[in-house]
CSV table of N, CA and C in Angstrom, one decimal:
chain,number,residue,atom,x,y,z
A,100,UNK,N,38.7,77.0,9.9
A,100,UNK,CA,39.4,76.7,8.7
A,100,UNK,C,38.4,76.4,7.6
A,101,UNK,N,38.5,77.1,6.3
A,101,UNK,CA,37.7,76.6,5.3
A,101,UNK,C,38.5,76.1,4.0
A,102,UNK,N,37.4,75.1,3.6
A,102,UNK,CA,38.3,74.0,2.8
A,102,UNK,C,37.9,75.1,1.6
A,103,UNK,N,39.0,74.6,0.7
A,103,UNK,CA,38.6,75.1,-0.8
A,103,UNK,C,37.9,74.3,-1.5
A,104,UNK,N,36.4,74.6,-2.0
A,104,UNK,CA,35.4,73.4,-2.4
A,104,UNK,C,34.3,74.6,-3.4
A,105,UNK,N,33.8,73.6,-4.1
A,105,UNK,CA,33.0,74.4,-4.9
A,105,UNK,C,31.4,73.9,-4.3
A,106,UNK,N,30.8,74.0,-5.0
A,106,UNK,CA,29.1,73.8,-4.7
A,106,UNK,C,28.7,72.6,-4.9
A,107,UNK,N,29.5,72.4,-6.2
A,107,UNK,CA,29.6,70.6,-6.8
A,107,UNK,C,30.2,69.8,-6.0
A,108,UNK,N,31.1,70.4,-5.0
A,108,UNK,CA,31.7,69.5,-4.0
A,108,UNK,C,30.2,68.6,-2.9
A,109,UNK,N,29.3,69.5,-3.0
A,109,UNK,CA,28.3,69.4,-1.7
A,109,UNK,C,27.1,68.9,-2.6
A,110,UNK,N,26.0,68.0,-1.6
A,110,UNK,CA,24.7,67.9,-2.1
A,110,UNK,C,24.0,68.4,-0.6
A,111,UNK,N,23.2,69.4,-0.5
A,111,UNK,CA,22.3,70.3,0.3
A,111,UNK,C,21.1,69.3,0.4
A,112,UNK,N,20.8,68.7,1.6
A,112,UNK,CA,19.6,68.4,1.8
A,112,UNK,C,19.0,69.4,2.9
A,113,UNK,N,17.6,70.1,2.9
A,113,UNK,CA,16.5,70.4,3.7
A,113,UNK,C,15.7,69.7,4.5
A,114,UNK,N,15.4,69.9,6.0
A,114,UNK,CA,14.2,68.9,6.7
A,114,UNK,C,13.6,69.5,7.3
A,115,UNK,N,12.8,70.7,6.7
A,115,UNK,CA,11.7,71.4,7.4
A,115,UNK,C,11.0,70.9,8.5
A,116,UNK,N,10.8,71.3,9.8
A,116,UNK,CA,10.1,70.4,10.6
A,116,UNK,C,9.4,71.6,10.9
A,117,UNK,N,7.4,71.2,12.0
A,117,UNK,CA,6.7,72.1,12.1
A,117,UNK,C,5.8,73.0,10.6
A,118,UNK,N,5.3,74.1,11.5
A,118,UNK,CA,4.6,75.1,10.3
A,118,UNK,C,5.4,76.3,10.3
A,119,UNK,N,6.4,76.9,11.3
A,119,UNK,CA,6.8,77.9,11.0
A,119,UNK,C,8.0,77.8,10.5
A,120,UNK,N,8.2,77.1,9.4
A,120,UNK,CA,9.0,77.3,8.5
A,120,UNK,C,9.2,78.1,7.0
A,121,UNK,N,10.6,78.7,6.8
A,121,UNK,CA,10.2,79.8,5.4
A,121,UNK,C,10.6,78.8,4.1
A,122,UNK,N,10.1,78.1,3.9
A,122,UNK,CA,10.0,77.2,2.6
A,122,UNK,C,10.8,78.2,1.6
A,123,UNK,N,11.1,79.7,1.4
A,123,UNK,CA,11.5,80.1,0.6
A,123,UNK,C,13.2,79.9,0.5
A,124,UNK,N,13.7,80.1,1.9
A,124,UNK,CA,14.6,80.4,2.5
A,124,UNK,C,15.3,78.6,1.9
A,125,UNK,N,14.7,77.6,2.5
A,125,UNK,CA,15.3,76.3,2.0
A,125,UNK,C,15.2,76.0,0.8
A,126,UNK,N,14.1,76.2,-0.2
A,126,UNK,CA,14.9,76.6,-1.3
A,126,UNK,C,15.8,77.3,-2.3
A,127,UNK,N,16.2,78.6,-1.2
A,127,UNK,CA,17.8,79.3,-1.6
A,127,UNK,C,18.7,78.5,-1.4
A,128,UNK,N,18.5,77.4,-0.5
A,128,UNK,CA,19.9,76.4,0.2
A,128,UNK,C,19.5,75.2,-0.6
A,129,UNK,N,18.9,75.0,-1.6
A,129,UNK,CA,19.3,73.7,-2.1
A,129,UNK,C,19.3,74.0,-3.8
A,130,UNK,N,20.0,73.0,-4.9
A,130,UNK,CA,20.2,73.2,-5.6
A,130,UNK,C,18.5,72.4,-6.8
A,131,UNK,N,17.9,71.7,-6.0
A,131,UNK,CA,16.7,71.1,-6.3
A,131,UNK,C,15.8,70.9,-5.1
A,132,UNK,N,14.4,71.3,-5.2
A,132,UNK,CA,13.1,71.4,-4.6
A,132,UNK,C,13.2,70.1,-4.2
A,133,UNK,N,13.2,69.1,-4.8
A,133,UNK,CA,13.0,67.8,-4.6
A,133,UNK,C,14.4,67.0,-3.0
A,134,UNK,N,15.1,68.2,-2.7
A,134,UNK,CA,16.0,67.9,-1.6
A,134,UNK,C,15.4,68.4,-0.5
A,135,UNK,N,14.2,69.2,-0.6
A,135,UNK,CA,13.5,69.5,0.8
A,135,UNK,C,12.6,68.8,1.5
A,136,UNK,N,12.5,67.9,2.6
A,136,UNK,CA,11.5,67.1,3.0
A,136,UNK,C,10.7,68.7,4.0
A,137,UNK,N,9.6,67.9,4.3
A,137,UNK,CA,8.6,68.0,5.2
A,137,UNK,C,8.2,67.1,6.2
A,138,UNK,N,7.9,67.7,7.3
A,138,UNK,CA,7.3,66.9,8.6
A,138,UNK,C,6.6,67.9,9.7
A,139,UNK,N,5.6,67.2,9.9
A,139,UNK,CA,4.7,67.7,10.9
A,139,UNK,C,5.1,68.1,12.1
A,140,UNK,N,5.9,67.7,12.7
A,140,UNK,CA,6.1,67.6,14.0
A,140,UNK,C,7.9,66.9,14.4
A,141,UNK,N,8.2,67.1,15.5
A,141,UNK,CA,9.5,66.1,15.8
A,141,UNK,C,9.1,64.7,16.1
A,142,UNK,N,7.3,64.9,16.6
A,142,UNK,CA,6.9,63.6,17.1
A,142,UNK,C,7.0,62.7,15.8
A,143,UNK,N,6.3,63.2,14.7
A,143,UNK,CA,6.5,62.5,13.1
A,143,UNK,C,7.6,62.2,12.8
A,144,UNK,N,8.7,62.9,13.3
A,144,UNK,CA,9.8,62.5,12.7
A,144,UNK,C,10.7,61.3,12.3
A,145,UNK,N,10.2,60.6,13.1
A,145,UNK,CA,10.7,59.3,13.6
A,145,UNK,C,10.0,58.3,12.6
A,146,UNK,N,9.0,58.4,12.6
A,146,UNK,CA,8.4,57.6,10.8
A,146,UNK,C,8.7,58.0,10.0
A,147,UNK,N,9.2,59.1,9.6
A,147,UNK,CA,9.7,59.5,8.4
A,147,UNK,C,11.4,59.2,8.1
A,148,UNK,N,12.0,58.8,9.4
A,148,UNK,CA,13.1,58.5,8.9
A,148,UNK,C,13.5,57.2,8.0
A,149,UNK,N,13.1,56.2,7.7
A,149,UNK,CA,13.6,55.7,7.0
A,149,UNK,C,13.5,56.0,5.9
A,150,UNK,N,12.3,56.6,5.3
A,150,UNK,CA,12.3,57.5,3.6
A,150,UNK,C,13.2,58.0,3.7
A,151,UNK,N,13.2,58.9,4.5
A,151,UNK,CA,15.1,60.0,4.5
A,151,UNK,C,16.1,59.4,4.6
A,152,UNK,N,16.3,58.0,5.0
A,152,UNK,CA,17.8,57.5,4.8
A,152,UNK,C,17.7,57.2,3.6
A,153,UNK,N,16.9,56.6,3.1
A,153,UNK,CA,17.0,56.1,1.6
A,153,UNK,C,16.3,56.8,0.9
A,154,UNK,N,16.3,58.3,0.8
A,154,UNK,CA,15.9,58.9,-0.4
A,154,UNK,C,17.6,59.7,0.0
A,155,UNK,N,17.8,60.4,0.8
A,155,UNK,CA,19.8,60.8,1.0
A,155,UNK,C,20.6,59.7,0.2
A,156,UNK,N,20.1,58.5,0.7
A,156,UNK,CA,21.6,57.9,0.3
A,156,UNK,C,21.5,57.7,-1.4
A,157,UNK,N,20.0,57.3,-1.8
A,157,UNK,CA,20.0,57.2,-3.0
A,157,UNK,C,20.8,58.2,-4.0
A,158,UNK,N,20.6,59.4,-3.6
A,158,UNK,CA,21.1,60.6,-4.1
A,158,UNK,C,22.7,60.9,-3.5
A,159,UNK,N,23.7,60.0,-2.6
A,159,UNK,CA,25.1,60.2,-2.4
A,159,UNK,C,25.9,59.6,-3.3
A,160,UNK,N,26.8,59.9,-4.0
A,160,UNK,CA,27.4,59.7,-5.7
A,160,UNK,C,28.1,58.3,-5.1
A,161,UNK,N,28.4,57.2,-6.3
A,161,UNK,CA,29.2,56.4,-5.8
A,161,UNK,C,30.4,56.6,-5.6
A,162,UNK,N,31.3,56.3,-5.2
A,162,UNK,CA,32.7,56.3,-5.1
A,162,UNK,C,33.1,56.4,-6.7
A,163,UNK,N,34.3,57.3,-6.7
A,163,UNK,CA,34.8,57.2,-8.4
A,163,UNK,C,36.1,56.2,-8.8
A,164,UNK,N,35.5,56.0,-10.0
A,164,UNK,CA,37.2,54.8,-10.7
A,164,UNK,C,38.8,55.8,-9.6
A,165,UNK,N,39.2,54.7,-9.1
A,165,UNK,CA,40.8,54.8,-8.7
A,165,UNK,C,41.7,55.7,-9.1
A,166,UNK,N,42.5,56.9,-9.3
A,166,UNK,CA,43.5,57.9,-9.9
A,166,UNK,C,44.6,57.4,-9.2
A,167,UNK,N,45.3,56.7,-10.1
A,167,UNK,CA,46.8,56.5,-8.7
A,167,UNK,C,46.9,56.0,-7.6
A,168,UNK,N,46.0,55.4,-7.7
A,168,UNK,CA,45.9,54.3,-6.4
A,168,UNK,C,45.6,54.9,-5.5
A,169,UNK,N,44.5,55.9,-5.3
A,169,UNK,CA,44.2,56.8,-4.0
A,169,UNK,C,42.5,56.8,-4.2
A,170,UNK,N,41.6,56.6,-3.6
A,170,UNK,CA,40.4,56.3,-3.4
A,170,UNK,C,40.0,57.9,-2.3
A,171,UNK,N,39.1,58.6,-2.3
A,171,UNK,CA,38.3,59.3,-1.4
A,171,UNK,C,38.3,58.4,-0.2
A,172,UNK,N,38.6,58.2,1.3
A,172,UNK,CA,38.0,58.0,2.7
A,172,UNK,C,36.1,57.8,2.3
A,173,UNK,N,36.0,57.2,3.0
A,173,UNK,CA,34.5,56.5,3.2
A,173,UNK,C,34.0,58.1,4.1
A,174,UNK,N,32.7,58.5,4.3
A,174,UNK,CA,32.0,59.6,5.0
A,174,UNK,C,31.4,58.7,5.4
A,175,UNK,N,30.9,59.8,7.0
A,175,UNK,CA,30.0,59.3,7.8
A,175,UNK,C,29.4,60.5,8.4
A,176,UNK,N,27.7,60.5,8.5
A,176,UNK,CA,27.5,61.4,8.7
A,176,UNK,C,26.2,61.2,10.4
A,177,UNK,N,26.2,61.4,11.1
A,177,UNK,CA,25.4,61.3,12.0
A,177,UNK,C,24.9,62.2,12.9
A,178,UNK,N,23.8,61.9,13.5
A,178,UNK,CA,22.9,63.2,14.2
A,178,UNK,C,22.1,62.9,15.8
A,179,UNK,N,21.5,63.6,16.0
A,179,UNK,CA,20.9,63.1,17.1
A,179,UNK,C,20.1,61.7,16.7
A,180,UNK,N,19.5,61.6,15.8
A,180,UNK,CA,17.9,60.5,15.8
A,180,UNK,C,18.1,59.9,14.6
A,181,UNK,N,19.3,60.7,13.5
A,181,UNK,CA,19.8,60.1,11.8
A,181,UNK,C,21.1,59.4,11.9
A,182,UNK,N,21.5,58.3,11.4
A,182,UNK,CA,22.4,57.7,11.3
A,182,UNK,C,22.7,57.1,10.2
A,183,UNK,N,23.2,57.8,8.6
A,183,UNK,CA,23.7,57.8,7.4
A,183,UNK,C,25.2,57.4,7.2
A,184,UNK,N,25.5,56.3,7.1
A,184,UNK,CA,26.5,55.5,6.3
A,184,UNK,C,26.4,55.9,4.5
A,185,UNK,N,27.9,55.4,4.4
A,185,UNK,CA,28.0,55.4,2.6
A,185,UNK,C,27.6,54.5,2.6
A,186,UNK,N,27.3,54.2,0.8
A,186,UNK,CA,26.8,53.1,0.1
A,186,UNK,C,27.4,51.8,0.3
A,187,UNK,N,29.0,51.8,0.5
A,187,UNK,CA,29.7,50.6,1.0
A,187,UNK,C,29.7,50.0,2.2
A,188,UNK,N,28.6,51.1,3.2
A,188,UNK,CA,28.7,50.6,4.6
A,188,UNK,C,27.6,50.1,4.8
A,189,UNK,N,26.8,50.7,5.7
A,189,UNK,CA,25.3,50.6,5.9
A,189,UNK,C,24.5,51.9,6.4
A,190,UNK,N,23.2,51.7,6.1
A,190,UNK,CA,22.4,52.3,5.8
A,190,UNK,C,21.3,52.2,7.3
């Protein structure tokens, strides 16, 4: 099923891990350079995550003024080793 959504609906983050990555390729997929991290290894990864929770969340929009009494649902996004809450949750 695909939703009907524009580009503006999404913010594209990148997490290059290793060297054999196409750096060009993840900059087709994001709309700014500055959404692509880097990391050495999976071993590194794990220090690097708390910059990446709080450089993501810094950049997830806040909730918008009320239309009609109907608010967006809160997102949650989670992974194997990342665990990203909205801004009203935790971090």
């Amino acid at each position: 099923m695909f939703l009907n959504t524009t580009q503006e609906d999404f913010i594209i983050f990148a997490l290059a891990i290793g060297d054999g990555v196409d750096l060009s390729e993840l900059k087709a997929m994001v709309i700014n350079e500055s959404y692509i991290y880097e990391v050495n290894s999976f071993d590194t990864l794990q220090d690097f995550l708390p910059t990446l929770q709080n450089n993501l969340c810094s950049e997830l929009p806040l909730p918008q003024d009320v239309e009609d009494g109907v608010t967006a649902p809160p997102f949650h996004l989670r992974g194997p080793s990342l665990e990203i809450f909205n801004s009203t949750s935790r971090v």
